[in-house]
PDB file of C-alpha atoms in Angstrom:
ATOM      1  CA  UNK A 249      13.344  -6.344 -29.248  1.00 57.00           C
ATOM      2  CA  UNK A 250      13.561  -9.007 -26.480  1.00 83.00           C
ATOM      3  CA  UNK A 251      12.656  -6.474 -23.745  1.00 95.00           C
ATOM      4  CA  UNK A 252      10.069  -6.877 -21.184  1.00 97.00           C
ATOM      5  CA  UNK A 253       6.319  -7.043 -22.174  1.00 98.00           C
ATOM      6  CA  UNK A 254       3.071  -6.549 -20.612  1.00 98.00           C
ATOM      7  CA  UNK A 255      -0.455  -6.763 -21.583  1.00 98.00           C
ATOM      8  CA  UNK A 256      -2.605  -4.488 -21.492  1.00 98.00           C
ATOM      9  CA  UNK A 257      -0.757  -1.508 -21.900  1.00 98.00           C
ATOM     10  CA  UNK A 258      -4.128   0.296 -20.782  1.00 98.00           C
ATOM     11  CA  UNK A 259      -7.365  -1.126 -18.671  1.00 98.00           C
ATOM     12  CA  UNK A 260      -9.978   0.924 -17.803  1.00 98.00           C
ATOM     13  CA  UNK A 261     -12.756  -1.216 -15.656  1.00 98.00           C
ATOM     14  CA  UNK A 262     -15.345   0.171 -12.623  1.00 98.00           C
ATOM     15  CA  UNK A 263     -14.918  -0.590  -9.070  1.00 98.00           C
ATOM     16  CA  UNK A 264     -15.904  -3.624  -7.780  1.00 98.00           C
ATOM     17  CA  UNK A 265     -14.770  -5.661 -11.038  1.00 98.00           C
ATOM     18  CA  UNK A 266     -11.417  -8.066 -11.062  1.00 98.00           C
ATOM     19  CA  UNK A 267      -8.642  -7.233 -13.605  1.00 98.00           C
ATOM     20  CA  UNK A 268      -5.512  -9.283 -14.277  1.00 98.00           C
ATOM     21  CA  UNK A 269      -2.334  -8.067 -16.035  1.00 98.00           C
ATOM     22  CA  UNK A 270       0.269  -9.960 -17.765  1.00 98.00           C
ATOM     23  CA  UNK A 271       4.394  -9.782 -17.683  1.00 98.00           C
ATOM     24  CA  UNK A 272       6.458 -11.598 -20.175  1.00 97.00           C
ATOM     25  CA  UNK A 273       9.925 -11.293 -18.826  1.00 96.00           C
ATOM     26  CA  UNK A 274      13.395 -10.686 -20.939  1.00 94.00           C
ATOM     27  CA  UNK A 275      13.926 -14.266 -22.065  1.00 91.00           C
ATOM     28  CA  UNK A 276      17.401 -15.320 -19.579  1.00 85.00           C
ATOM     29  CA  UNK A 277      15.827 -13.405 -16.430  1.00 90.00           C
ATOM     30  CA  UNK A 278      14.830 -15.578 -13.611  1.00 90.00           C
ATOM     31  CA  UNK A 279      14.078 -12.410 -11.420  1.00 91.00           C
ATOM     32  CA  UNK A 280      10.929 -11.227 -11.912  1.00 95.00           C
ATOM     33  CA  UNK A 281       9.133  -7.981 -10.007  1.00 95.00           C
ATOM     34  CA  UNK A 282       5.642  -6.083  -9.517  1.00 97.00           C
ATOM     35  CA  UNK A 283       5.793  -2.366  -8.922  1.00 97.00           C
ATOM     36  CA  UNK A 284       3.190   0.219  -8.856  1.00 97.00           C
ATOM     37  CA  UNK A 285       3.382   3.624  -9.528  1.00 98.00           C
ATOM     38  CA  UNK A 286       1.289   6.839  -9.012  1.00 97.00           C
ATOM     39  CA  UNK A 287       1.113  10.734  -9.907  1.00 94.00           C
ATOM     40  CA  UNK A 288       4.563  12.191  -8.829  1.00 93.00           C
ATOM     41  CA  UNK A 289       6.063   8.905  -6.796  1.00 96.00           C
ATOM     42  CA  UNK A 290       8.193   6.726  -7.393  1.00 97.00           C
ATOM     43  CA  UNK A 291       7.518   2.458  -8.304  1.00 97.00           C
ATOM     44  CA  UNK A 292       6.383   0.795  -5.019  1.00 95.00           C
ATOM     45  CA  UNK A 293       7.340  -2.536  -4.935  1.00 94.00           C
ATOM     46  CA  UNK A 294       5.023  -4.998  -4.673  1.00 95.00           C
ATOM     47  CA  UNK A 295       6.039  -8.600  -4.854  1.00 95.00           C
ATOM     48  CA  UNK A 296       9.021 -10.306  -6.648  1.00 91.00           C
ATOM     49  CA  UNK A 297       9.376 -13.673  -7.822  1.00 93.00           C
ATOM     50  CA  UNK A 298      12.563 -15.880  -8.491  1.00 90.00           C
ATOM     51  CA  UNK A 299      11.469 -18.451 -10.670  1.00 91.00           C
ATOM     52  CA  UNK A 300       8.119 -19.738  -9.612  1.00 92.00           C
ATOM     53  CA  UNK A 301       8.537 -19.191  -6.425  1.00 92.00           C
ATOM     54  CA  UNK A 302       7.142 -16.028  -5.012  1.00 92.00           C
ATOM     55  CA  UNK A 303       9.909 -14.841  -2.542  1.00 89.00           C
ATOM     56  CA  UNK A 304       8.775 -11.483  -1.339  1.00 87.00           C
ATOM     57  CA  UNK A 305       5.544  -9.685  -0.686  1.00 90.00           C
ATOM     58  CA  UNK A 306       5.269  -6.044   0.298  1.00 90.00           C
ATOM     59  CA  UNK A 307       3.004  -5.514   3.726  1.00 85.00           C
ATOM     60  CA  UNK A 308       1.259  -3.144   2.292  1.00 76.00           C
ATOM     61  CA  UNK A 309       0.008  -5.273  -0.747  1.00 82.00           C
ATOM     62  CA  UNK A 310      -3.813  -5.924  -0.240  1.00 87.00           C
ATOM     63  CA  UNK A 311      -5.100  -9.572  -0.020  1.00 92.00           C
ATOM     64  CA  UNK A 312      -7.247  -8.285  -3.215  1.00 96.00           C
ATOM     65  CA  UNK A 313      -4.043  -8.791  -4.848  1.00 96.00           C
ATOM     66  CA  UNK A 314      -2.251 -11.816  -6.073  1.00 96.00           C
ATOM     67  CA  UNK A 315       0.450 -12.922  -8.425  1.00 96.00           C
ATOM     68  CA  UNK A 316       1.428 -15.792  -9.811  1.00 96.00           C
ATOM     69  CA  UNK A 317       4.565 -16.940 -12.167  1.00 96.00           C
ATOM     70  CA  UNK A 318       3.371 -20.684 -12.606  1.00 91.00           C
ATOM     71  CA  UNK A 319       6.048 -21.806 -14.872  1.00 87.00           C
ATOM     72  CA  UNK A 320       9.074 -19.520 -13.941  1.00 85.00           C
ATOM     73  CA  UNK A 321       8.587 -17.719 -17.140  1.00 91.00           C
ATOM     74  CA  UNK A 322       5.088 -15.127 -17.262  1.00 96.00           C
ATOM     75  CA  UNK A 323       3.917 -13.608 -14.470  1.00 98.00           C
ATOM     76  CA  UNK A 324      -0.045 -12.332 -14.035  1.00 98.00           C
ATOM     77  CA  UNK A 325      -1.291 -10.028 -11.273  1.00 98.00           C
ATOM     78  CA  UNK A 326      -4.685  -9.968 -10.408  1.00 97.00           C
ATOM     79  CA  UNK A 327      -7.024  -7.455  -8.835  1.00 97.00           C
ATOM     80  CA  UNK A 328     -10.035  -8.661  -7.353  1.00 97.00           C
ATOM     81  CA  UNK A 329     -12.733  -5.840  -6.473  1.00 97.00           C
ATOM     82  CA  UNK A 330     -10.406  -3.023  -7.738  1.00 97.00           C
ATOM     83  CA  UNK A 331     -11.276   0.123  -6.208  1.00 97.00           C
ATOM     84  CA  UNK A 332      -9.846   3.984  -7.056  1.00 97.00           C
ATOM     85  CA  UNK A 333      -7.317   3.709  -5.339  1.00 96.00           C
ATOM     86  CA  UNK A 334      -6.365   1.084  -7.208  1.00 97.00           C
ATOM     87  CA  UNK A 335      -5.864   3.393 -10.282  1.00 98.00           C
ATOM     88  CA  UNK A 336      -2.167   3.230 -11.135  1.00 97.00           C
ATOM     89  CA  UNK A 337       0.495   2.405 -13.438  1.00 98.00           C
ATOM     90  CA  UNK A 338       1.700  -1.173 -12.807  1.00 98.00           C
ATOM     91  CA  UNK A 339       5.481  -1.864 -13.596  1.00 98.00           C
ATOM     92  CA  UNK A 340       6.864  -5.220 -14.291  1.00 98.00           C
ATOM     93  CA  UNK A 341      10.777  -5.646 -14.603  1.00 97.00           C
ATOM     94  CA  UNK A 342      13.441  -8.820 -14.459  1.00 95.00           C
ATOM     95  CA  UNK A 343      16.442  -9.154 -13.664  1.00 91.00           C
ATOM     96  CA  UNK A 344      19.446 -12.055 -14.158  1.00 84.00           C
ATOM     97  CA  UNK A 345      20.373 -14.051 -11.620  1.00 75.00           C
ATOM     98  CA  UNK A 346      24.005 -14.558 -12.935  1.00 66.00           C
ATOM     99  CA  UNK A 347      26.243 -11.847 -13.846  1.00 61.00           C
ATOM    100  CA  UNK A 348      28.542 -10.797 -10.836  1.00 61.00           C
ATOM    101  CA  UNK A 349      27.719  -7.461  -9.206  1.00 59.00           C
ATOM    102  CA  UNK A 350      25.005  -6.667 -12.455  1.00 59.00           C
ATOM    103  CA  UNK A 351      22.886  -9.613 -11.105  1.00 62.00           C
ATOM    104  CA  UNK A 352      20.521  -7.282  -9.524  1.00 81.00           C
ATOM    105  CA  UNK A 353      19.971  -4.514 -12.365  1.00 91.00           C
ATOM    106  CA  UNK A 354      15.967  -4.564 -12.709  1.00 94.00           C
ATOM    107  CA  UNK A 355      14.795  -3.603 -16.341  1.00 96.00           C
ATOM    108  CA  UNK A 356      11.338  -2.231 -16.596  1.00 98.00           C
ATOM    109  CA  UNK A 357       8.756  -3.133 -18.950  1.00 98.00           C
ATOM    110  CA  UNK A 358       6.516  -0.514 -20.281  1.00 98.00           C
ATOM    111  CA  UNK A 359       3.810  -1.028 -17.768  1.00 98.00           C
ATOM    112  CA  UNK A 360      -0.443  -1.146 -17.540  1.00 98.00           C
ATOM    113  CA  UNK A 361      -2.183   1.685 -16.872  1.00 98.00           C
ATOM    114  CA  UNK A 362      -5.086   0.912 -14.649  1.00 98.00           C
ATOM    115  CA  UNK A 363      -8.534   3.569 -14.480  1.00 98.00           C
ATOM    116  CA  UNK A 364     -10.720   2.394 -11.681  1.00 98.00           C
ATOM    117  CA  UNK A 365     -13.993   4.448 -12.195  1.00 97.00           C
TER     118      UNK A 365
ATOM    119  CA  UNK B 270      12.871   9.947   7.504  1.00 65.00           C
ATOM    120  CA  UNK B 271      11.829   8.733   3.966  1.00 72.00           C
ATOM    121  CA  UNK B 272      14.165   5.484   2.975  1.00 90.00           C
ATOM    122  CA  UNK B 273      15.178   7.626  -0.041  1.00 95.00           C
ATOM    123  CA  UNK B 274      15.297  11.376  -0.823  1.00 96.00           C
ATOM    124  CA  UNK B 275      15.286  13.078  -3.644  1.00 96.00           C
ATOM    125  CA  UNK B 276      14.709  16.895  -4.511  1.00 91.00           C
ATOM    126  CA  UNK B 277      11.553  16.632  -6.848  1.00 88.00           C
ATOM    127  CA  UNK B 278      12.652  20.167  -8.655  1.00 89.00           C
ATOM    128  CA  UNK B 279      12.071  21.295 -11.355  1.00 95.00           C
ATOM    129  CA  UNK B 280      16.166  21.431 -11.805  1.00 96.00           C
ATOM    130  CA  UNK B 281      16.437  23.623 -14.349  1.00 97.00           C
ATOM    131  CA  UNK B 282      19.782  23.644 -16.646  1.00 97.00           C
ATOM    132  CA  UNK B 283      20.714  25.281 -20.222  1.00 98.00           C
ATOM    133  CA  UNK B 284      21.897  23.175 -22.735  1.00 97.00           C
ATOM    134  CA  UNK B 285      25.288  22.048 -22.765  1.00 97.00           C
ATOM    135  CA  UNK B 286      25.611  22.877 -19.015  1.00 98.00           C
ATOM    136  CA  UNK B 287      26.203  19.787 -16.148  1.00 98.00           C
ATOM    137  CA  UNK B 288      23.079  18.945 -14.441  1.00 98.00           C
ATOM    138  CA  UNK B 289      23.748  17.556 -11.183  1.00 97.00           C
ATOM    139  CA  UNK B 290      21.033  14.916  -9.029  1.00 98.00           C
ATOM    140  CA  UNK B 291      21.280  14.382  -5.563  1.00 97.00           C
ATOM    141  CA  UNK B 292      19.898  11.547  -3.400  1.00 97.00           C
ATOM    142  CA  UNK B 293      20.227  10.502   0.566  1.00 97.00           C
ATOM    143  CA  UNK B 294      19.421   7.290   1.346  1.00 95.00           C
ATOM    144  CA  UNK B 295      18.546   6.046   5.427  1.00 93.00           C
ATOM    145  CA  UNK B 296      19.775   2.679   5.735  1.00 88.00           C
ATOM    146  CA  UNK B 297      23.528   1.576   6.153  1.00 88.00           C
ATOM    147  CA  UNK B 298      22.712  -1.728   4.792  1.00 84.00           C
ATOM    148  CA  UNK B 299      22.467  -0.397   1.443  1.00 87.00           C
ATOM    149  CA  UNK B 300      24.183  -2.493  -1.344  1.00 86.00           C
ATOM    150  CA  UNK B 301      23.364  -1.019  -5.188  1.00 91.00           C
ATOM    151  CA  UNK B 302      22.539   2.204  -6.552  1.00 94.00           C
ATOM    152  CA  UNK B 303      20.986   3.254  -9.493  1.00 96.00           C
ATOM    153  CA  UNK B 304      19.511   5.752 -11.582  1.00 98.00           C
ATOM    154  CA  UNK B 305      16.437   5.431 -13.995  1.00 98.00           C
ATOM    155  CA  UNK B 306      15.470   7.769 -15.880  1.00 98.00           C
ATOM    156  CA  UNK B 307      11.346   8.173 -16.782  1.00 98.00           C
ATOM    157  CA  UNK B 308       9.921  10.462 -19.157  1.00 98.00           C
ATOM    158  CA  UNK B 309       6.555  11.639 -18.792  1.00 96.00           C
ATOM    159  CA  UNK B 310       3.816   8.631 -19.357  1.00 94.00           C
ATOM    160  CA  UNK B 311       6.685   6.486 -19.805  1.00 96.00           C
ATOM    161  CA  UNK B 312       7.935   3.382 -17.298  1.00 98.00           C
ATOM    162  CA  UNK B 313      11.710   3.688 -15.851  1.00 98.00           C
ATOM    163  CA  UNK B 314      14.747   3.524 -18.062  1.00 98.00           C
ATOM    164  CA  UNK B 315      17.959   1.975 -16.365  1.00 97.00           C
ATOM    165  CA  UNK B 316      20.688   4.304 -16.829  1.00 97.00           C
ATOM    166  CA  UNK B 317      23.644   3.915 -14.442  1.00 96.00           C
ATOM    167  CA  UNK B 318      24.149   1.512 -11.193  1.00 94.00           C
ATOM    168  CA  UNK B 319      27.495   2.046  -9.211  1.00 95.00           C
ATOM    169  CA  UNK B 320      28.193  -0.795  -6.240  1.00 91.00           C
ATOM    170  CA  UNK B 321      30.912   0.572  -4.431  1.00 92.00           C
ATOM    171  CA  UNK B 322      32.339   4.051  -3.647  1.00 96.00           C
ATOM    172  CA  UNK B 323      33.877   6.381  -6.019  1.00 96.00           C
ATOM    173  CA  UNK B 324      32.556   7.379  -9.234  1.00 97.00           C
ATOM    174  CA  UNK B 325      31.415   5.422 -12.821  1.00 97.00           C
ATOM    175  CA  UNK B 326      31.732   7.116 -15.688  1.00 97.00           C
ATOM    176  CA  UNK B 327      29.350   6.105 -18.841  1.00 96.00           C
ATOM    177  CA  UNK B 328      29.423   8.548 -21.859  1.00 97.00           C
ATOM    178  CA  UNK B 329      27.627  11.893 -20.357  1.00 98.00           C
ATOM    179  CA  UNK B 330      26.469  10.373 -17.286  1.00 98.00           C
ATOM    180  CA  UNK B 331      28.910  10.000 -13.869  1.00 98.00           C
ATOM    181  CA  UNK B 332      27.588   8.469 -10.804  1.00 98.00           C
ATOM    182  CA  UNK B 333      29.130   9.043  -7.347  1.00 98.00           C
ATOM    183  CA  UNK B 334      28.684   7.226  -4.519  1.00 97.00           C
ATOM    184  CA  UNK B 335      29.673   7.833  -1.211  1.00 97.00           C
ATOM    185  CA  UNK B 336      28.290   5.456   1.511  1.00 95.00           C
ATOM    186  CA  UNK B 337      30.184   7.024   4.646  1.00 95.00           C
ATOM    187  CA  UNK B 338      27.663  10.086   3.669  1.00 95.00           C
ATOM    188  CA  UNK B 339      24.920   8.157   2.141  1.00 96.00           C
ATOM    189  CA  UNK B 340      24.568   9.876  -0.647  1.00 96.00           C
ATOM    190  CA  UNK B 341      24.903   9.154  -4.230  1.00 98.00           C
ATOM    191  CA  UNK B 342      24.591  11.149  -7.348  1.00 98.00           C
ATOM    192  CA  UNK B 343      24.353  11.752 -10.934  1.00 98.00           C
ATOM    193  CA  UNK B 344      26.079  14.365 -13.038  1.00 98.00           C
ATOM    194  CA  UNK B 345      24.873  14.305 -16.972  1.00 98.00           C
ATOM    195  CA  UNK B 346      27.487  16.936 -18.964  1.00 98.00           C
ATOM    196  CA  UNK B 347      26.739  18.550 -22.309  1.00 98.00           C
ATOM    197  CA  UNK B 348      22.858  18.465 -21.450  1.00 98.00           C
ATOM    198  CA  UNK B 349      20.413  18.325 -24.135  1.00 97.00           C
ATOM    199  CA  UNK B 350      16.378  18.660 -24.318  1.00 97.00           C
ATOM    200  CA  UNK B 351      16.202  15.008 -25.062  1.00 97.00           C
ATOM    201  CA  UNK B 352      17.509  14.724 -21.184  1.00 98.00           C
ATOM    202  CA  UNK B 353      14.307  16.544 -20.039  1.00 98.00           C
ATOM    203  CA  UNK B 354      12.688  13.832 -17.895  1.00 98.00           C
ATOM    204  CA  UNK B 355      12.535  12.743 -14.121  1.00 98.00           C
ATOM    205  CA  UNK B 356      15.416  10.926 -12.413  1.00 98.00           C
ATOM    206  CA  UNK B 357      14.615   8.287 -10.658  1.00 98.00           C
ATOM    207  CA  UNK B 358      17.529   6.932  -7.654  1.00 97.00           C
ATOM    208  CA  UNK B 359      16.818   3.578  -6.548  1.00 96.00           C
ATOM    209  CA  UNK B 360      18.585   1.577  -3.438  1.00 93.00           C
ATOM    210  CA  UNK B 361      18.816  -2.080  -3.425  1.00 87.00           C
ATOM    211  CA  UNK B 362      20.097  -4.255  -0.289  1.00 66.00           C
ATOM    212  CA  UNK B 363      17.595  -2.090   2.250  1.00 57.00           C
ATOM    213  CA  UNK B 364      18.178  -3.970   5.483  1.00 54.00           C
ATOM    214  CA  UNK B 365      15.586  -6.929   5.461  1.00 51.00           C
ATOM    215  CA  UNK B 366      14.514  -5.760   1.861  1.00 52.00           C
ATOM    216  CA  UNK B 367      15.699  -8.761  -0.178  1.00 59.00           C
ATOM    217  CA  UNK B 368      15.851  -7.838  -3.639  1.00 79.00           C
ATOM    218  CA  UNK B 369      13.226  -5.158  -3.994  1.00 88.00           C
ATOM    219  CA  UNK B 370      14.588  -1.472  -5.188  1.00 92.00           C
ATOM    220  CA  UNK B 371      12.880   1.336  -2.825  1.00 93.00           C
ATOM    221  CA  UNK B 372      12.675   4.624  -5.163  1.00 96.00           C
ATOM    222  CA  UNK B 373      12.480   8.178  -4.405  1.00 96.00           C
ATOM    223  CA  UNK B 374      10.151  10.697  -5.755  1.00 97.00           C
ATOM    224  CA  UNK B 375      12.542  11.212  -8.830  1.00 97.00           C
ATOM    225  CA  UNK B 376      13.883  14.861 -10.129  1.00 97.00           C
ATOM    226  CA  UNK B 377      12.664  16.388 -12.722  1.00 97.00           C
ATOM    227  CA  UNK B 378      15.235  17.781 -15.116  1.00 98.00           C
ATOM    228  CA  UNK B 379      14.501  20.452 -18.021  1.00 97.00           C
ATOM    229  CA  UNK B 380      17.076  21.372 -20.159  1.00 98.00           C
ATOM    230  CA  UNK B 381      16.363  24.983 -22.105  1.00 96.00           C
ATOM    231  CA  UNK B 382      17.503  25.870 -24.871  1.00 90.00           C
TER     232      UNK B 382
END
């Protein structure tokens, strides 16, 4: 399965502590996106990177939180003095670049579940 | 106005009947549509994405789109349990929103036997 990956599918830590996730996109993608998700939303976007370059950033994205993609292939996300609010399920997905009108069809990876306690 | 409305349900349907999913979406800049599909402690599962107006047929599932309304759907025929989940619409092409999808709430869908 060349799908998207991400590690750890679970991470419980306490508040106050840093936590980093990991997204290893489908192979061809040079799109690559952070979500997060809570209890009866839908994914907020986050950030999205094409390539290494880090294109967008949502406004409401905390300077506690940073991403990186460093070689246009993994991304990690990092949390620096998480707090409970921070407890969510974090989505990674990819898209291609090429492809005609599919270019922008974002496929999901099976996401971290952060616990802040 | 929320960016993108859904009806959170439950939409209840028996099996074998046509489950229909509504969504409104705000902005006229709007480019791509789609529908994901996310069962319960699962992530999102792309299952349609219609571009221009009219519908897209893929096995069960239909997507409509009509952009003079704003509105887009999803019709899934001969429902089964297995399509018991929460439907996700998704807009891409948001006026200043570069590449990001902005999501409803999702629907959830049961199917009873």
């Amino acid at each position: 399965d060349t799908g998207v990956s991400q590690d750890p599918r679970h991470k419980i830590t306490k508040r106050g502590q840093n936590v980093t996730f990991r997204c290893d996109p489908i192979s061809e993608h040079n799109r690559l996106y952070w979500y997060r998700q809570t209890l009866g939303q839908g994914p907020e976007f986050l950030t999205y990177f094409q390539n290494e370059a880090q294109l967008e950033k949502s406004r409401l994205l905390s300077d506690r939180f940073s991403a990186e993609r460093p070689k246009g292939s993994f991304s990690t996300l990092e949390i620096q003095r998480t707090e409970q609010g921070d407890s969510a399920m974090y989505l990674c997905a990819s898209s291609p670049t090429s492809g005609g009108e599919y270019y922008n069809e974002q496929f999901f990876g099976p996401g971290t579940r952060l616990t802040v306690l | 106005q929320k960016e993108v409305e859904q009806n959170s349900g439950p939409l209840s349907v028996p099996e074998g009947a046509i489950a229909s999913l509504n969504c409104t979406y705000s902005d006229r800049g709007s480019q791509s549509f789609f529908w994901y599909r996310q069962y319960s402690g699962k992530s999102p599962e792309l299952i349609m994405s219609i571009y221009s107006n009219g519908d897209k047929e893929d096995g069960r599932f239909t997507a409509q789109l009509n952009k003079a309304s704003q509105y887009v759907s999803l019709l899934i025929r001969d429902s089964q349990p297995s399509d018991s989940a929460t439907y996700l619409c998704a807009v891409n092409g948001v006026t200043g929103g570069g590449n990001k999808l902005t999501f409803g709430t999702g629907t959830q869908l049961k199917v009873e036997l």
